[in-house]
Short mmCIF file of C-alpha atoms in Angstrom, two decimals:
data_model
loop_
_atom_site.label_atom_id
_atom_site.label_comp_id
_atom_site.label_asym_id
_atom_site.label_seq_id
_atom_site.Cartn_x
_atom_site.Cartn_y
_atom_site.Cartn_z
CA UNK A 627 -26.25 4.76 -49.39
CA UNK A 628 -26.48 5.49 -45.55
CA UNK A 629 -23.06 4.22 -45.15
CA UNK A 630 -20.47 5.90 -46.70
CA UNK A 631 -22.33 9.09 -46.62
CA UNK A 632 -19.37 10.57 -44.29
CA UNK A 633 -16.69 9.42 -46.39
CA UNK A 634 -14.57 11.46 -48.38
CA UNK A 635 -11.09 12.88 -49.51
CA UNK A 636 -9.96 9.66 -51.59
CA UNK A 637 -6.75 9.77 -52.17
CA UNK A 638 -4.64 6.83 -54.25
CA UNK A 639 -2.54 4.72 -53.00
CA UNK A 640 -1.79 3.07 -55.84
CA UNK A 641 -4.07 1.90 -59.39
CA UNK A 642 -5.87 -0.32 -57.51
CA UNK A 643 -6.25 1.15 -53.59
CA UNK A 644 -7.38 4.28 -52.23
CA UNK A 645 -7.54 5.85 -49.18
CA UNK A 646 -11.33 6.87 -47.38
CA UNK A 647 -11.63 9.15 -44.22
CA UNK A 648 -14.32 8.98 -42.03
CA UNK A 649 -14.95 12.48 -41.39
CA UNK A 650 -12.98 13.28 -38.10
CA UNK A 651 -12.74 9.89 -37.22
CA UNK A 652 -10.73 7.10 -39.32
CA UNK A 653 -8.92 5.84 -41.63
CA UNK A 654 -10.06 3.27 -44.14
CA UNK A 655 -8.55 1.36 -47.20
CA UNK A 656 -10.92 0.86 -50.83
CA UNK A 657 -10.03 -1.83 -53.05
CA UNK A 658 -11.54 -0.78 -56.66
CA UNK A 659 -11.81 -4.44 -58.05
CA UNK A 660 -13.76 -5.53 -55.10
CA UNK A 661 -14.98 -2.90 -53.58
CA UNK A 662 -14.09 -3.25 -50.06
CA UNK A 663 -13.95 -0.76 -47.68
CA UNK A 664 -11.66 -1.63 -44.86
CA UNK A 665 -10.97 0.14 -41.81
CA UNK A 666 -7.62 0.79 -41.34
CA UNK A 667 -7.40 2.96 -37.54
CA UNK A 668 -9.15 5.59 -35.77
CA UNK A 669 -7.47 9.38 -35.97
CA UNK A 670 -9.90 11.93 -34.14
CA UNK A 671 -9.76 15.27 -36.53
CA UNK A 672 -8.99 13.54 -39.62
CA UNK A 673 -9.85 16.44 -41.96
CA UNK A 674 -7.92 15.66 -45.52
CA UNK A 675 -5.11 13.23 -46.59
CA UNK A 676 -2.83 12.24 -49.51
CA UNK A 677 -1.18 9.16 -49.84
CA UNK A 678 2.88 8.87 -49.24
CA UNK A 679 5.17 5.97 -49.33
CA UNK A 680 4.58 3.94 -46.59
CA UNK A 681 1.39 5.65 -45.35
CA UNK A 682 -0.01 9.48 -45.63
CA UNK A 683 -0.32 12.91 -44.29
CA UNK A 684 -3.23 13.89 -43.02
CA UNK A 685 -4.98 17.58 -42.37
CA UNK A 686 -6.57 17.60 -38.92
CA UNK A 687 -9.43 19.95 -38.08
CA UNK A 688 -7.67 21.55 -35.49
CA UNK A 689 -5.21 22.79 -38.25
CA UNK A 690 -2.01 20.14 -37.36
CA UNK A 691 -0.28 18.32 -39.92
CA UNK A 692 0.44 14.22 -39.20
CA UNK A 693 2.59 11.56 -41.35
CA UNK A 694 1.23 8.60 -40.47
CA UNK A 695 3.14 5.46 -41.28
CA UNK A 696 1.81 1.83 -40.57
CA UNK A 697 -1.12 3.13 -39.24
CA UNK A 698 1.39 5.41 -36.54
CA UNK A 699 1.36 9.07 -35.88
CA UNK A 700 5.70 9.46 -36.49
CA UNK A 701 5.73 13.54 -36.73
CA UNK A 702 3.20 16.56 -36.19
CA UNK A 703 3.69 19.82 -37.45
CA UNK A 704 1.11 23.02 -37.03
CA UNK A 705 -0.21 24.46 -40.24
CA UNK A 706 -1.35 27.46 -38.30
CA UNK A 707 -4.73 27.21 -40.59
CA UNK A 708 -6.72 24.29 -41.83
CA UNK A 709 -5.49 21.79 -44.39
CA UNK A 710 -8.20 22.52 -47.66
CA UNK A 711 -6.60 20.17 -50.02
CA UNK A 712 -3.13 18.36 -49.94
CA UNK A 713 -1.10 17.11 -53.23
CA UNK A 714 1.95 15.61 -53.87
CA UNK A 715 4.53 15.83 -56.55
CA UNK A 716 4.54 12.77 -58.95
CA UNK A 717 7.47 11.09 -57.08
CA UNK A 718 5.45 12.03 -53.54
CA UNK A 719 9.13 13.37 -52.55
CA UNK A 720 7.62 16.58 -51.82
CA UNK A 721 3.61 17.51 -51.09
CA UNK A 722 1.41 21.01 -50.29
CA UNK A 723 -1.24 21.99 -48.68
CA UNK A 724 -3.99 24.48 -49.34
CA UNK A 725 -4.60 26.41 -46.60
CA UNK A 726 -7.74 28.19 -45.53
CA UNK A 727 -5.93 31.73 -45.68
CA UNK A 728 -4.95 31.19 -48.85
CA UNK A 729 -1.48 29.99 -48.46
CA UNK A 730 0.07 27.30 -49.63
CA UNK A 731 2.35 24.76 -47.32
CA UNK A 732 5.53 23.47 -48.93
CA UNK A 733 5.94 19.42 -47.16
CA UNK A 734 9.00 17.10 -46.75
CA UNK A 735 7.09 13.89 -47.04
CA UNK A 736 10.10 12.15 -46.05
CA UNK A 737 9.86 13.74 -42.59
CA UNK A 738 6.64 15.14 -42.08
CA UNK A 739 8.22 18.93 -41.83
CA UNK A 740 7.03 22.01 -43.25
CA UNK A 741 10.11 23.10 -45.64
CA UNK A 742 8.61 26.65 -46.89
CA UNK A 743 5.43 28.60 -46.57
CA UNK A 744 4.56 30.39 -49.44
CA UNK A 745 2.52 33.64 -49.77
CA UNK A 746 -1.21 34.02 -49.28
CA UNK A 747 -3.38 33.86 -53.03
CA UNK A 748 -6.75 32.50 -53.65
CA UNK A 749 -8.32 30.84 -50.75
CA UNK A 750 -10.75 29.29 -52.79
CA UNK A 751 -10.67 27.19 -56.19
CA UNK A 752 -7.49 26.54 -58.26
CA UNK A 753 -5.78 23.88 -56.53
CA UNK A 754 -2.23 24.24 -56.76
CA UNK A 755 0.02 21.55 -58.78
CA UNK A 756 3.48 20.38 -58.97
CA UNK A 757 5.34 20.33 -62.53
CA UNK A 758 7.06 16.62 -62.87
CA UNK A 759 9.94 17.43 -61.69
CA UNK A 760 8.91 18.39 -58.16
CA UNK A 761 10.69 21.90 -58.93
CA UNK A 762 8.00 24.25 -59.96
CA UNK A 763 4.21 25.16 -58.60
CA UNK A 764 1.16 26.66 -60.44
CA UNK A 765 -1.24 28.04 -58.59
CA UNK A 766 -3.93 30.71 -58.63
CA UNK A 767 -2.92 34.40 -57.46
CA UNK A 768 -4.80 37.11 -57.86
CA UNK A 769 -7.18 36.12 -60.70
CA UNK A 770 -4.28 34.59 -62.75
CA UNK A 771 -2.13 31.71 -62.91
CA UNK A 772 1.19 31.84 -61.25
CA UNK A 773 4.35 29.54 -61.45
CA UNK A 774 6.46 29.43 -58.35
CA UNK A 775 9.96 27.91 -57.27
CA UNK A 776 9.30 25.22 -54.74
CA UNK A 777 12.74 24.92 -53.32
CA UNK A 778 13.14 29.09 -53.43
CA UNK A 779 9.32 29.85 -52.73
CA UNK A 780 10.07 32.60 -55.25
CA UNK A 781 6.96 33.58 -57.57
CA UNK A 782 8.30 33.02 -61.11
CA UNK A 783 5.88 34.19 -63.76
CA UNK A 784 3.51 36.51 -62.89
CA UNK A 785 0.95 39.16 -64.60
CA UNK A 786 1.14 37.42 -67.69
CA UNK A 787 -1.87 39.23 -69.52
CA UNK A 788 -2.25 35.36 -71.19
CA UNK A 789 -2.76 33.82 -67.68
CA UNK A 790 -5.47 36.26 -66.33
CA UNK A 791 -8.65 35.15 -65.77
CA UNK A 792 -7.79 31.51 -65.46
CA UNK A 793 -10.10 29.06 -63.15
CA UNK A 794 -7.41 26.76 -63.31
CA UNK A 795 -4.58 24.91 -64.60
CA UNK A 796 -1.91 21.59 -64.54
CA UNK A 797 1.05 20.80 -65.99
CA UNK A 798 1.35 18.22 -68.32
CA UNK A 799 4.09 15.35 -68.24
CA UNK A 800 6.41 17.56 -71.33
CA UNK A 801 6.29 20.59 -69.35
CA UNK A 802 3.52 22.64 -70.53
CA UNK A 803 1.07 24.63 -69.08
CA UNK A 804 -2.95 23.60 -70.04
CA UNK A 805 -4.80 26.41 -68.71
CA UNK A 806 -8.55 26.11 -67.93
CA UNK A 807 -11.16 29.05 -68.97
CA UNK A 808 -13.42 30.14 -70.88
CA UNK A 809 -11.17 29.35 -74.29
CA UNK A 810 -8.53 26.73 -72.82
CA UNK A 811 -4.96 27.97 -73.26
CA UNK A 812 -2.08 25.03 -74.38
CA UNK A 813 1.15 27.12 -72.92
CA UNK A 814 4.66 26.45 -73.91
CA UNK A 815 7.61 27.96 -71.36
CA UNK A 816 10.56 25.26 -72.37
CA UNK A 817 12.44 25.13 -68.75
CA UNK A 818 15.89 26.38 -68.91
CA UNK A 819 18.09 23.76 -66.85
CA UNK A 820 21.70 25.32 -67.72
CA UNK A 821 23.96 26.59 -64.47
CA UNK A 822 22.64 30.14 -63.63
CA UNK A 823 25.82 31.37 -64.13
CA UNK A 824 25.57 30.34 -67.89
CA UNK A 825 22.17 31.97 -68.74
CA UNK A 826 22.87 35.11 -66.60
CA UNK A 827 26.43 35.27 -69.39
CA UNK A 828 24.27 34.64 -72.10
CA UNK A 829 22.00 37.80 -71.21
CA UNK A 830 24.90 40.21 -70.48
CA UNK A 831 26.22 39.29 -73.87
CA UNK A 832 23.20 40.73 -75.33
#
């Protein structure tokens, strides 16, 4: 229909509420069960969004980051590039953003600040996801999946011959990696939480 033809970038709020912008104009709420579509406020530029506690961050076309809360602009931050696609980690402690070079925007959602920048990869496709933890990132570099250190912004795992050629990927809730291509790849890397100090002794003793 006519109506929400300029509506877009849902994002949830929680099982039953979503999030609708009005392409570079509002804000609005959806309710699934009843399917109403409330306006919420106006933000001019509103470009893409993903739902926080409390409220959301939202993209602007004119490449600035806001976190909105109760309906407020509270803290802006320049992205330096446009906002392609925001996530969040599964606590929304931390989110990213996709950027339109390619790189991908580390985000404090507690305060709205940019913690970490890293590198430029693909600019298009391959969204990049948090682990459950909040700790790690896969994303799309250079034709293959990637894993990098959110808190570091250190790149991981890299030219693994298994990960080239991947369109894709997530991690699922135990930790592995479910790769999307042409034959789907099921990947198991167990995490190593020990001290550094205690795996870097257990190498040198080899």
């Amino acid at each position: 229909e006519d109506s929400i033809k300029n509506f877009g970038a849902p994002t949830f709020i929680d099982k039953d509420h979503l999030y609708l912008l009005e392409e570079k104009k509002a804000v609005y709420q959806w309710t699934i069960a009843t399917n109403e579509r409330k306006k919420l406020f106006d933000l001019p530029g509103v470009y893409g969004a993903i739902a926080i506690p409390g409220g959301l961050l939202v993209g602007t076309d004119d490449n600035k980051l806001l976190r909105v809360i109760a309906g407020k602009v509270v803290h802006t931050a320049d992205l330096k590039d446009r906002a392609e696609y925001l996530g969040a980690s599964h606590d929304r402690r931390w989110a990213m953003a996709q950027l339109t070079n390619g790189a991908t925007a580390i985000i404090d959602t507690s305060t709205g600040e940019i913690t970490r920048q890293l590198e430029p990869a693909e600019q298009s496709g391959g969204i990049p996801v948090f682990d459950a933890t909040g700790d790690l990132i896969l994303r799309l570099a250079r034709s293959e999946l990637t894993v990098w250190d959110r808190a570091s912004g250190d790149e991981l795992i890299f030219n693994f011959r298994i990960l080239n050629g991947m369109m894709g990927g997530r991690f699922t809730p135990d930790g592995r990696i479910e790769a999307a291509s042409r034959s789907p790849v099921l990947l198991d890397i167990p995490l190593d939480t020990r001290p550094a100090a205690a795996i870097i002794r257990e190498i040198s003793c080899r």
